[in-house]
PDB file of C-alpha atoms in Angstrom:
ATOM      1  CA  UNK A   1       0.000   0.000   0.000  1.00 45.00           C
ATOM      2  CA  UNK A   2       1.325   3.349  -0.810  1.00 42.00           C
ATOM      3  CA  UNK A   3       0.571   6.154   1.328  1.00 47.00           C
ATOM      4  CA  UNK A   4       0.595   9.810   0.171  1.00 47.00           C
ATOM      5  CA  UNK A   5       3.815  10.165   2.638  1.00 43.00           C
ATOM      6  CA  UNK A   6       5.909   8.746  -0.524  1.00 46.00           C
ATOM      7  CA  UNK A   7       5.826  12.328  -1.987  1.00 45.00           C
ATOM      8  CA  UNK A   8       8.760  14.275  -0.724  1.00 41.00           C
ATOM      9  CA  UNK A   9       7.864  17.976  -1.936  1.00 40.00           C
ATOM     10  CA  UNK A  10       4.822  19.524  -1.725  1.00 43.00           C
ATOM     11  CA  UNK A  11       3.201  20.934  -4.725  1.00 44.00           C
ATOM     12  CA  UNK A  12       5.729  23.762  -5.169  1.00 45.00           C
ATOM     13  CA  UNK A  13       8.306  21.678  -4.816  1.00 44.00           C
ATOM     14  CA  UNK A  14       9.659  22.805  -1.176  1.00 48.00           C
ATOM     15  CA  UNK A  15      11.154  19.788   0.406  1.00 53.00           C
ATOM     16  CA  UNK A  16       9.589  18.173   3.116  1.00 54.00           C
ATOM     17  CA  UNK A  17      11.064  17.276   6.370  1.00 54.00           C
ATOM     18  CA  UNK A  18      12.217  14.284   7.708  1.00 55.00           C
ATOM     19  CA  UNK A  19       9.625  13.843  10.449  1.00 61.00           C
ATOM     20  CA  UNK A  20       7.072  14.604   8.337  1.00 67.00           C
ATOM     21  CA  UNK A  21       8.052  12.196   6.110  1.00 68.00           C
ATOM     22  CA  UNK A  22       7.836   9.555   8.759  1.00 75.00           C
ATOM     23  CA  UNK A  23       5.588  10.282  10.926  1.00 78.00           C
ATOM     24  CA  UNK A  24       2.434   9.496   8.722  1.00 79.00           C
ATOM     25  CA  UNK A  25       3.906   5.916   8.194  1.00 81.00           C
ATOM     26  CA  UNK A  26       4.270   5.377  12.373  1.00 82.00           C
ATOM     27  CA  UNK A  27       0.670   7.151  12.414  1.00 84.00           C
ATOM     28  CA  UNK A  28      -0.458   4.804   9.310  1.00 83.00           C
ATOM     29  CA  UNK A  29       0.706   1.360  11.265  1.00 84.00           C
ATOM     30  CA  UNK A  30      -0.988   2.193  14.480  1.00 86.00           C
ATOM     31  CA  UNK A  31      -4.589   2.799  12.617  1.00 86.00           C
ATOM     32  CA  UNK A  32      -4.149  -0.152  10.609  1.00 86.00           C
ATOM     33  CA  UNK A  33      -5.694  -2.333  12.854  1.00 86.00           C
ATOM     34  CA  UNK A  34      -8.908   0.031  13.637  1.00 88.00           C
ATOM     35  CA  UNK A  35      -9.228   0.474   9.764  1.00 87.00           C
ATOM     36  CA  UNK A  36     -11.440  -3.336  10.423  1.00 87.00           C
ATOM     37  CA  UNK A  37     -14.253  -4.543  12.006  1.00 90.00           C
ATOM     38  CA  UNK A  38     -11.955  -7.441  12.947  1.00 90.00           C
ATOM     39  CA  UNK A  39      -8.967  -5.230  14.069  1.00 87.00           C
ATOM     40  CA  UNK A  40     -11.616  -3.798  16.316  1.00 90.00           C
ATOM     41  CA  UNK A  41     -12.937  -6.358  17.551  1.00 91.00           C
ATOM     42  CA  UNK A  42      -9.413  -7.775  18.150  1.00 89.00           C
ATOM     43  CA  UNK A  43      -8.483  -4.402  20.122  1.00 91.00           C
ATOM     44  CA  UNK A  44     -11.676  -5.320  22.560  1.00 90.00           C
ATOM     45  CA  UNK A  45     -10.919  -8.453  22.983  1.00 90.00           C
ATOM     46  CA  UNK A  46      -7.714  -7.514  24.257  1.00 90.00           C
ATOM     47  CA  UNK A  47      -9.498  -5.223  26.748  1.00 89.00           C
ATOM     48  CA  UNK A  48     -10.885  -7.873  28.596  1.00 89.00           C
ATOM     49  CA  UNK A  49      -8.743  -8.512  31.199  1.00 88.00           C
ATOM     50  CA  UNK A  50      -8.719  -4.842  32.033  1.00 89.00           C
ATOM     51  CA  UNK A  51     -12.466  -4.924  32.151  1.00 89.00           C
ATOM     52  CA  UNK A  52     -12.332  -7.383  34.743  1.00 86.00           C
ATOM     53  CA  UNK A  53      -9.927  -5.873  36.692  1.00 88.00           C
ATOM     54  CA  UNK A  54     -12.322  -2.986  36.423  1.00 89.00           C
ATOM     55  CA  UNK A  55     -15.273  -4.781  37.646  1.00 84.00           C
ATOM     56  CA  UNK A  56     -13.399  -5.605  40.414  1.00 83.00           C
ATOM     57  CA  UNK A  57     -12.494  -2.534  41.523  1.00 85.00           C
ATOM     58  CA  UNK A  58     -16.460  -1.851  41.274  1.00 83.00           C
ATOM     59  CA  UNK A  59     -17.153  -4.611  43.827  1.00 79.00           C
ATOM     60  CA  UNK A  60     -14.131  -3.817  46.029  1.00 79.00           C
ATOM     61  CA  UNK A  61     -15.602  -0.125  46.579  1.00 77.00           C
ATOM     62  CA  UNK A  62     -19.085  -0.929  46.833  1.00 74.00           C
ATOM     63  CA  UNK A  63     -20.316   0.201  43.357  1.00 74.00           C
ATOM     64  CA  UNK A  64     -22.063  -2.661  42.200  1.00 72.00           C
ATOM     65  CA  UNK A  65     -22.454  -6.260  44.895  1.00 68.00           C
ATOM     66  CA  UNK A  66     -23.998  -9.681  43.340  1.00 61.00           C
ATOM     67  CA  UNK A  67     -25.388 -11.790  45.476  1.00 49.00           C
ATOM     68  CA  UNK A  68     -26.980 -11.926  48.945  1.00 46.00           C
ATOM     69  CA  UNK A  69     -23.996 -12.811  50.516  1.00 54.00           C
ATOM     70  CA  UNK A  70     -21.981 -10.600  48.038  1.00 54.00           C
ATOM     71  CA  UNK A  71     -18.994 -10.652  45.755  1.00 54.00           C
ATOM     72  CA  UNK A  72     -16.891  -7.721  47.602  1.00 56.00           C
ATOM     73  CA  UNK A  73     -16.727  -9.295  50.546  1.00 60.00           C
ATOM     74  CA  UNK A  74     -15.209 -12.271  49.589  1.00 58.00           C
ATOM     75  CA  UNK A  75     -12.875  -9.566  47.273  1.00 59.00           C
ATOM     76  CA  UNK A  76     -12.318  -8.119  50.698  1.00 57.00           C
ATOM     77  CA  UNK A  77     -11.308 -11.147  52.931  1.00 59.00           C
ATOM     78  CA  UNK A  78      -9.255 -11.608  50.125  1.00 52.00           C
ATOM     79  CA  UNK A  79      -7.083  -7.826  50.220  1.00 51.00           C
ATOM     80  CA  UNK A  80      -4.376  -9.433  51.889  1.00 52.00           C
ATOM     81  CA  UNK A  81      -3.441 -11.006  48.676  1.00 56.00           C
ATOM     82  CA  UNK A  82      -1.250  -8.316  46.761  1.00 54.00           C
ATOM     83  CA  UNK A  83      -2.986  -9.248  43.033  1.00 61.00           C
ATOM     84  CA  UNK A  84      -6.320  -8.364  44.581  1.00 73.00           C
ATOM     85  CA  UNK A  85      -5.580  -5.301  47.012  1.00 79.00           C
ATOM     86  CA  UNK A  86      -5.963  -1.496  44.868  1.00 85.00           C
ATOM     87  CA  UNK A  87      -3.558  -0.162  47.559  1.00 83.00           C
ATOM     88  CA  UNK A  88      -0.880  -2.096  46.108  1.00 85.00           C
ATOM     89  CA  UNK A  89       0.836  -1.967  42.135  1.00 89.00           C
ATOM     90  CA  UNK A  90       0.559  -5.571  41.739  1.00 87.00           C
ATOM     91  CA  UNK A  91      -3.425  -5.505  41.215  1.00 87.00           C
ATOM     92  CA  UNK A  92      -3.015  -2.922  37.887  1.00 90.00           C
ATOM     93  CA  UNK A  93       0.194  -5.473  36.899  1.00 88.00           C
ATOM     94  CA  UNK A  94      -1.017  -8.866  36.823  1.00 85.00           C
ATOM     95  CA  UNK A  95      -3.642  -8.687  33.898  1.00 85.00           C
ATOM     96  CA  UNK A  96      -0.844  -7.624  31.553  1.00 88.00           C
ATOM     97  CA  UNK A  97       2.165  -9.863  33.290  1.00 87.00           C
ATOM     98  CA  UNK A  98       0.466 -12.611  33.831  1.00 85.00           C
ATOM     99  CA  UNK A  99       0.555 -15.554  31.634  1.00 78.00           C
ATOM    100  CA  UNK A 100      -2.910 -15.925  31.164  1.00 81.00           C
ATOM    101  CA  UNK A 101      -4.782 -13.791  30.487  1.00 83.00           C
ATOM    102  CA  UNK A 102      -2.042 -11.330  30.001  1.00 85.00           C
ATOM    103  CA  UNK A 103       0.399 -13.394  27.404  1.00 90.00           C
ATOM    104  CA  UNK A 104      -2.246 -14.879  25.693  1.00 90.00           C
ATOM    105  CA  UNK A 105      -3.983 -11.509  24.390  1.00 91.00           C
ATOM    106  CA  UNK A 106      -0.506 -10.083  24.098  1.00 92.00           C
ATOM    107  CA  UNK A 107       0.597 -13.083  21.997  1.00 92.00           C
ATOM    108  CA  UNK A 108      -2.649 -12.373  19.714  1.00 91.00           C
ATOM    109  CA  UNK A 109      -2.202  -8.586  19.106  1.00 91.00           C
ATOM    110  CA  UNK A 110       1.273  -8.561  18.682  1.00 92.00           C
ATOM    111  CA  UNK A 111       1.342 -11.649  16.114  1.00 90.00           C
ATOM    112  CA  UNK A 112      -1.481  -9.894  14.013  1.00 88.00           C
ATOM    113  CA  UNK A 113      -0.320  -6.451  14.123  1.00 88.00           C
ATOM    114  CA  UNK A 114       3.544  -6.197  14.871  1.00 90.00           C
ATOM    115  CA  UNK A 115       4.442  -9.678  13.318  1.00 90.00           C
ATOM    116  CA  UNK A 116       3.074  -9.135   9.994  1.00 89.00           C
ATOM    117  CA  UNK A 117       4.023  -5.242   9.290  1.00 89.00           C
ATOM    118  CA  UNK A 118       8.205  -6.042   7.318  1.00 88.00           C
ATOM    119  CA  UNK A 119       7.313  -8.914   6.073  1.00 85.00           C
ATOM    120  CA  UNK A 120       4.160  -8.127   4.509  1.00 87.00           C
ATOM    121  CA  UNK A 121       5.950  -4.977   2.992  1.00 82.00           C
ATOM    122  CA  UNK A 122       8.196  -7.243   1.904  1.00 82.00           C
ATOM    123  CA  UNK A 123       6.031  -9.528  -0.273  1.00 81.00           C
ATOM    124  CA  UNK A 124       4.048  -6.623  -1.716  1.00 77.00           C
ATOM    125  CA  UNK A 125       7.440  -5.067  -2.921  1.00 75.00           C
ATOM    126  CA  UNK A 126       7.044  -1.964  -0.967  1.00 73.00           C
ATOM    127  CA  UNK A 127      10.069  -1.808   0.583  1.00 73.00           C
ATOM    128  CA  UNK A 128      11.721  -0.521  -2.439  1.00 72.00           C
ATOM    129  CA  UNK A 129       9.506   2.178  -2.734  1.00 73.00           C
ATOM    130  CA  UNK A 130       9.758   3.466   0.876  1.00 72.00           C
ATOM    131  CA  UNK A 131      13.205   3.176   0.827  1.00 69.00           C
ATOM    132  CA  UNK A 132      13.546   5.447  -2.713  1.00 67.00           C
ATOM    133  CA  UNK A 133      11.726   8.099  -1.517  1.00 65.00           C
ATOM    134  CA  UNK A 134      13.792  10.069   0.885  1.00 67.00           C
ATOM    135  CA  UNK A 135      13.105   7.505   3.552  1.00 74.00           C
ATOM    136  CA  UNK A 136      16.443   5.480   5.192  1.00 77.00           C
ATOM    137  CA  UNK A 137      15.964   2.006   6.094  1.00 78.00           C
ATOM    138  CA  UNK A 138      16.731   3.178   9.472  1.00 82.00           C
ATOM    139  CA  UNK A 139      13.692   5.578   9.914  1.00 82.00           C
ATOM    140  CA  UNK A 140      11.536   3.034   8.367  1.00 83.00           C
ATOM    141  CA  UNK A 141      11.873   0.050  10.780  1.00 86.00           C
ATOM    142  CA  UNK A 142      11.991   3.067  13.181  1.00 88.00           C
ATOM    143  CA  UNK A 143       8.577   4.674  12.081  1.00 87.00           C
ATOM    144  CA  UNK A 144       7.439   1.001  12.203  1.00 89.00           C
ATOM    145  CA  UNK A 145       7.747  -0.051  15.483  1.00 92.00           C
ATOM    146  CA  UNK A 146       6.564   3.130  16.873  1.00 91.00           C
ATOM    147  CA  UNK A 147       3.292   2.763  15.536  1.00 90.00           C
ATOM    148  CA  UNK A 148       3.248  -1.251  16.609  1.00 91.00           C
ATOM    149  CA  UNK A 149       4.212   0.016  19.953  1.00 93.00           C
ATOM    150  CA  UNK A 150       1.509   2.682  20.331  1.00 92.00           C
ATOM    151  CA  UNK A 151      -0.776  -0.712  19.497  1.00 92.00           C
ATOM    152  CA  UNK A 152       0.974  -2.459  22.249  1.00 93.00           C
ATOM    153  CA  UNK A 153       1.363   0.189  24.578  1.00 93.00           C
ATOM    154  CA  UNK A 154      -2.339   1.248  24.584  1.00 92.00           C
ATOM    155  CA  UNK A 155      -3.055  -2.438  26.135  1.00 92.00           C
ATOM    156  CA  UNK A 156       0.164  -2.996  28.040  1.00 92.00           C
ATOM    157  CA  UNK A 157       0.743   0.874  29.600  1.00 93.00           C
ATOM    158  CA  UNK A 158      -2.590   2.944  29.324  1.00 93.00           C
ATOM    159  CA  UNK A 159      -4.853  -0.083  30.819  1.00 93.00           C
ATOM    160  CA  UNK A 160      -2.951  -0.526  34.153  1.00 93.00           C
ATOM    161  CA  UNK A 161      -2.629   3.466  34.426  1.00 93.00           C
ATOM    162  CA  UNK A 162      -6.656   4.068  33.514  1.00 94.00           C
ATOM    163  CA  UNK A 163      -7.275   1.367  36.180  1.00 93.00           C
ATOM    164  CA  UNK A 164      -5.202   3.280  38.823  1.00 92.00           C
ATOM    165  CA  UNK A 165      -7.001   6.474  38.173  1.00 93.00           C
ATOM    166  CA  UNK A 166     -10.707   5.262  38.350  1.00 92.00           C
ATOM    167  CA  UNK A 167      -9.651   2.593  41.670  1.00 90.00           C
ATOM    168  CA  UNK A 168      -8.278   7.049  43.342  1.00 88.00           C
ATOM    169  CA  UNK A 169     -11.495   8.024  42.257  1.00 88.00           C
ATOM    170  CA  UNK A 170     -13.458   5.220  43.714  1.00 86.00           C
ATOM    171  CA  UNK A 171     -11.577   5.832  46.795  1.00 81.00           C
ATOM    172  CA  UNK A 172     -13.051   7.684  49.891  1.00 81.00           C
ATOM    173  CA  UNK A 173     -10.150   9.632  49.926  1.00 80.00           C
ATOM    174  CA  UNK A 174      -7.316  10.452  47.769  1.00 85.00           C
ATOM    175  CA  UNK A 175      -4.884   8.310  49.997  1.00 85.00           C
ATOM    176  CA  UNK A 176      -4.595   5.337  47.723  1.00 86.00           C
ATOM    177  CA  UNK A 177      -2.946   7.606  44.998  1.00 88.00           C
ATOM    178  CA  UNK A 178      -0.710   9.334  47.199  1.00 87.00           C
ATOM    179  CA  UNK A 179       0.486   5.812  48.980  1.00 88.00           C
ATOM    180  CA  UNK A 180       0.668   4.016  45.102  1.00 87.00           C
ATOM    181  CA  UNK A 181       1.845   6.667  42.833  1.00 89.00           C
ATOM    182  CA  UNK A 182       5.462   5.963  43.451  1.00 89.00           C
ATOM    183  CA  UNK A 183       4.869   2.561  42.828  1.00 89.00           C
ATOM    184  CA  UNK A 184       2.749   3.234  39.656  1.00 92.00           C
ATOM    185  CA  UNK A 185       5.402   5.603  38.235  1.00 93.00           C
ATOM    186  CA  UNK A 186       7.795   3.176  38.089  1.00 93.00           C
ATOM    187  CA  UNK A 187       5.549   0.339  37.019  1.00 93.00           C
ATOM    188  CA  UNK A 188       4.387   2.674  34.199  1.00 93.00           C
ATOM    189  CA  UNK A 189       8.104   2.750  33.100  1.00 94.00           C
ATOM    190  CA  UNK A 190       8.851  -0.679  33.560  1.00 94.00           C
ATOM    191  CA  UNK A 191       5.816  -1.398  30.979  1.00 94.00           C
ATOM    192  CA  UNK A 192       6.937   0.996  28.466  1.00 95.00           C
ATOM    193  CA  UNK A 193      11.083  -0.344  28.543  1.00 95.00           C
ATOM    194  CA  UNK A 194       9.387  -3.846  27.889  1.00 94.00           C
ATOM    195  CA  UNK A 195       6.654  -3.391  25.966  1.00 94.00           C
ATOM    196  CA  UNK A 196       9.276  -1.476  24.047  1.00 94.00           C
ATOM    197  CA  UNK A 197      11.593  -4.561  23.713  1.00 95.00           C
ATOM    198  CA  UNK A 198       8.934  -7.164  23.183  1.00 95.00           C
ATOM    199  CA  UNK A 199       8.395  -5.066  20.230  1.00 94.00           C
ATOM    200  CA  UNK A 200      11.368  -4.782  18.839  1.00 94.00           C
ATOM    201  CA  UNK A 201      11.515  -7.851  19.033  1.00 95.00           C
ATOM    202  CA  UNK A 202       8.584  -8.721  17.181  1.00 94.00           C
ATOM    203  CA  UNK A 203       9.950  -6.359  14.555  1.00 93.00           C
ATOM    204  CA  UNK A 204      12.917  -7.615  14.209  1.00 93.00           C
ATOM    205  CA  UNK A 205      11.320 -11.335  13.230  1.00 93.00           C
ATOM    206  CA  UNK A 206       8.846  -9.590  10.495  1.00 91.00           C
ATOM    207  CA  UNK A 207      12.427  -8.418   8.802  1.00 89.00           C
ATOM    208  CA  UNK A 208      13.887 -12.098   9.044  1.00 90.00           C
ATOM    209  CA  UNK A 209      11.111 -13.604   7.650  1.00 86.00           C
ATOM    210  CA  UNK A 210      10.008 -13.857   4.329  1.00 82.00           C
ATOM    211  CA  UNK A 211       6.113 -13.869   4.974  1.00 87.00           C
ATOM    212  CA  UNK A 212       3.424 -12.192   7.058  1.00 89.00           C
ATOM    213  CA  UNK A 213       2.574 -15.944   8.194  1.00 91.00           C
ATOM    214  CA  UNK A 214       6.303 -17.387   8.306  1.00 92.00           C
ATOM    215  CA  UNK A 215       6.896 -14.074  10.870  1.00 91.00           C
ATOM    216  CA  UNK A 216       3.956 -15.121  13.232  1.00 92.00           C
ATOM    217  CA  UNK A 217       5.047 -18.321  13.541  1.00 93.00           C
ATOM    218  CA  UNK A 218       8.181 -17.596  14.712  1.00 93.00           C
ATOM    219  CA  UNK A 219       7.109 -15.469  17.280  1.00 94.00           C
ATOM    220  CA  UNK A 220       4.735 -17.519  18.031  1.00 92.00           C
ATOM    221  CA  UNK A 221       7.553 -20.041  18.946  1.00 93.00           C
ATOM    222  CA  UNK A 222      10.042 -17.832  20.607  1.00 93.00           C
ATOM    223  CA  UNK A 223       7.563 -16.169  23.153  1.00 92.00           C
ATOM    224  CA  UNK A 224       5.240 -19.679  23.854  1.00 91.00           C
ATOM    225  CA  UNK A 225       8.548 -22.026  23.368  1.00 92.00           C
ATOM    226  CA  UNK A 226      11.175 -20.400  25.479  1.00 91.00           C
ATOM    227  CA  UNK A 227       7.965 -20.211  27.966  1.00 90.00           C
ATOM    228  CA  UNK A 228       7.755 -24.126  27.851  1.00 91.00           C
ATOM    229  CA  UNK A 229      11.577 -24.468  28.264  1.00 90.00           C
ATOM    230  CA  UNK A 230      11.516 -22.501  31.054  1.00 88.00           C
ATOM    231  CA  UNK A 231       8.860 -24.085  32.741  1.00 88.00           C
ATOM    232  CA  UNK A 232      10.589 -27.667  31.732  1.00 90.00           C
ATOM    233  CA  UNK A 233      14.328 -26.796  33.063  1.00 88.00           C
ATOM    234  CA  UNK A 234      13.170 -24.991  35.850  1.00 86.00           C
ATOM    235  CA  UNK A 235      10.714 -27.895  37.058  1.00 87.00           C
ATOM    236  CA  UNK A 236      13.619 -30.128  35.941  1.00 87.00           C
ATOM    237  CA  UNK A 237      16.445 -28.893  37.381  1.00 84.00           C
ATOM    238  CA  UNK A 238      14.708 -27.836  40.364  1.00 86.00           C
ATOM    239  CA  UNK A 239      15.560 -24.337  40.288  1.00 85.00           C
ATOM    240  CA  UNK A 240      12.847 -21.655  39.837  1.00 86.00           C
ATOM    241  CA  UNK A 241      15.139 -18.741  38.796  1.00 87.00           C
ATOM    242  CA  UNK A 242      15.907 -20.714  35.663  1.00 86.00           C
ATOM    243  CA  UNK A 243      12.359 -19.529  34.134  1.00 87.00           C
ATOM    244  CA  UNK A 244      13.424 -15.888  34.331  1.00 86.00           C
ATOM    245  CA  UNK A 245      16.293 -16.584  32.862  1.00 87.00           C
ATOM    246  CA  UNK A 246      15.093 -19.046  29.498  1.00 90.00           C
ATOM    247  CA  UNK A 247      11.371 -17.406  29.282  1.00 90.00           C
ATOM    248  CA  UNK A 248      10.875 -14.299  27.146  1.00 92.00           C
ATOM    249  CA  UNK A 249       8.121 -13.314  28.787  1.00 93.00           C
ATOM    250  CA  UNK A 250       9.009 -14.201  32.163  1.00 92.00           C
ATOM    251  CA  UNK A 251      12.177 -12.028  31.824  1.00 92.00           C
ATOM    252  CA  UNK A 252       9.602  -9.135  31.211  1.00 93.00           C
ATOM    253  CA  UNK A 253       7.759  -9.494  33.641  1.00 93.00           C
ATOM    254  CA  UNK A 254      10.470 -10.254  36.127  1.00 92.00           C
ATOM    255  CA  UNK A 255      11.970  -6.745  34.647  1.00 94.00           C
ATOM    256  CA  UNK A 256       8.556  -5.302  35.155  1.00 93.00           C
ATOM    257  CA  UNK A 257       8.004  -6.033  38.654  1.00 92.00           C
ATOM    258  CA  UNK A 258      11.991  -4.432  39.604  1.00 92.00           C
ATOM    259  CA  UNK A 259      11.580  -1.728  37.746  1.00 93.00           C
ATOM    260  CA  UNK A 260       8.175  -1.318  39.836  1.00 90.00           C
ATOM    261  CA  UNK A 261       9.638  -2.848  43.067  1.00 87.00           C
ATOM    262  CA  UNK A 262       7.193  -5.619  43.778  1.00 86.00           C
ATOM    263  CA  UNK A 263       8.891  -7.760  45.243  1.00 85.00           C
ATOM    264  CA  UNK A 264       9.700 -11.329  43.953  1.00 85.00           C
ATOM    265  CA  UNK A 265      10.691 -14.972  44.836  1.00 86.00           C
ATOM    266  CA  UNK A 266      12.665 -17.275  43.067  1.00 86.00           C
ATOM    267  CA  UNK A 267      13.470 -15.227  40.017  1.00 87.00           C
ATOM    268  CA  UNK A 268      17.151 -13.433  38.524  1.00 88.00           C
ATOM    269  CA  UNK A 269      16.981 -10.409  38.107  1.00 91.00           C
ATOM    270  CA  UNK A 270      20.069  -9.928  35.918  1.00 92.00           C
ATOM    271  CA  UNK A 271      19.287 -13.364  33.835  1.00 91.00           C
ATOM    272  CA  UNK A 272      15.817 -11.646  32.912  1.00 92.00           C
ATOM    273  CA  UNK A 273      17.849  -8.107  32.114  1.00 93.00           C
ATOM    274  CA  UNK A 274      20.314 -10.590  30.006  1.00 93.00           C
ATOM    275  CA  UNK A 275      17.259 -12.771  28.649  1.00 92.00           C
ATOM    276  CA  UNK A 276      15.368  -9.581  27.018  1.00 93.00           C
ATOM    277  CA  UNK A 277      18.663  -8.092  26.327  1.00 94.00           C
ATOM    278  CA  UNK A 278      20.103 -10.766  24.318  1.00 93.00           C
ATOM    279  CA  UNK A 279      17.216 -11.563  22.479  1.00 93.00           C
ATOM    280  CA  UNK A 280      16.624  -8.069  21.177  1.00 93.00           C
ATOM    281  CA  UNK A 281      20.449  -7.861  20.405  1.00 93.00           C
ATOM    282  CA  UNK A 282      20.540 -11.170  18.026  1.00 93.00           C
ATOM    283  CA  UNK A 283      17.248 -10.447  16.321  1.00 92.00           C
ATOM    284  CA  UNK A 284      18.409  -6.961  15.379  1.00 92.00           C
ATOM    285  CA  UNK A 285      21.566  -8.049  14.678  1.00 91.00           C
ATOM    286  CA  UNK A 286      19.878 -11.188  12.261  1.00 90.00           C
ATOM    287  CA  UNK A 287      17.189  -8.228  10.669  1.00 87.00           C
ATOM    288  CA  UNK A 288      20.216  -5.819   9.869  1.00 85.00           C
ATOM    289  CA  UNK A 289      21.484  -7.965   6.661  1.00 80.00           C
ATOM    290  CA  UNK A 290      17.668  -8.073   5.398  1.00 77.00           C
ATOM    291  CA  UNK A 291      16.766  -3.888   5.688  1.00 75.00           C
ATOM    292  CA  UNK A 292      19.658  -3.048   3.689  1.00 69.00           C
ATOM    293  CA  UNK A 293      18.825  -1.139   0.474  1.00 61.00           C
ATOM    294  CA  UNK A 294      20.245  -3.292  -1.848  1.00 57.00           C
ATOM    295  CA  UNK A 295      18.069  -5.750  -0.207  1.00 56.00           C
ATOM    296  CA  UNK A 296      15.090  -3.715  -1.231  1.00 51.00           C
ATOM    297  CA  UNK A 297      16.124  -3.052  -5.117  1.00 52.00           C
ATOM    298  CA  UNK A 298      16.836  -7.251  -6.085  1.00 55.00           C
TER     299      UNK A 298
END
């Protein structure tokens, strides 16, 4: 698909910056998936665990109650457990860390959105004309995992931060945000340095690959396989830290929850830094040969 951003001068000829020649392309791959019912419909889905994180939150603060005997007060005897207590960062964390829901509808955006974007460019020969047109192969991959990230991001960083602000407006008082906001700060960054990195990631295997499908399926394997190895060595071996340390997404998360300082048990810090690390660093390193520009004009 060519977008009107291919034009580098206006219609009087004056030349036409370099942001403005990219940022329509980041701005075009982030609407691409609302640009569908499907890619809407996908977008909700992905909401879900947010949504019942949110109807939590009603119970917990006496909103809405089912029942005679009632659903928040069983939330309640419950507060003591950190994934279920407002007051603490580790309620707004767990429906995006978590393995399920959180990997699963992470799994299913990313491989339909962020998977697909190089290597479909790829097969329709478009490369060649993004690259021709005052736009370096560097600003292009750039452009393109900004706008898979604002995709990502919008599920991953805005849902835990939206749930934050409507649990300090539930509130009685405006103590929960004062006590959390530290917390949530650095949770909020923690989301957006992995998020980040999971997409690059992502990125980087659309670029290897040499089809939209061929690119999801090896993301597919790298985030649910090195999951599975994790969970096998670790069980294994005996040795729980091993999982942060083989797991793609575990390393995130484990990053996630430091960053945030939620405190953890049985994890490496460090291996998780060198897990997401390293696999960023290879996968960029294997995408460099294929977003050359001779690459492009074969």
């Amino acid at each position: 698909m060519i977008h009107d951003w291919l034009k580098e001068r206006s219609g009087r000829g004056a030349e036409v910056s370099g942001w403005r020649r990219s940022w329509p392309l980041a701005q075009a791959e982030f609407l691409t998936l609302f640009r569908s019912r499907w890619g809407v419909a996908l977008f909700l889905l992905c909401l879900f665990p947010g949504l019942g994180r949110l109807v939590m939150l009603l119970i917990i603060f006496g909103v809405v109650n089912f029942g005679p005997v009632g659903l928040r007060a069983r939330l309640q005897n419950r507060a003591e457990i950190p994934g279920l207590d407002p007051s603490r960062v580790d309620f707004y964390l767990e429906p995006v860390v978590s393995v399920m829901p959180g990997m699963v509808f992470f799994l299913l955006l990313t491989s339909l959105v962020v998977a697909r974007t190089i290597a479909r460019d790829r097969l329709a020969n478009a490369m060649e004309l993004y690259w021709t047109r005052g736009l370096s192969p560097l600003a292009y991959v750039a452009c393109k995992w900004l706008g898979g990230w604002l995709v990502v991001a919008s599920i991953t960083v805005m849902v835990p931060l939206a749930l934050w602000l409507t649990a300090g407006f539930l509130a009685e008082d405006w103590s929960l945000l004062a006590t959390s906001a530290g917390g949530m700060a650095r949770a909020a960054v923690g989301l957006v340095v992995v998020s980040a990195a999971w997409t690059g990631i992502c990125l980087a295997l659309s670029a290897i690959c040499g089809s939209p499908n061929a690119a999801m399926v090896a993301w597919s394997m790298l985030l649910v396989g090195s999951s599975a190895v994790g969970v096998v060595l670790a069980s294994a071996l005996r040795e729980p830290w091993l999982r942060s340390c083989l797991s793609l997404w575990e390393a995130g998360t484990v990053v996630v929850r430091a960053i945030a300082g939620v405190p953890q048990r049985g994890v490496s810090i460090p291996g998780a830094c060198a897990m997401l690390a390293g696999c960023l660093i290879v996968t960029m390193l294997l995408a460099r040969s294929r977003l050359r520009l001779e690459e492009a004009l074969r």
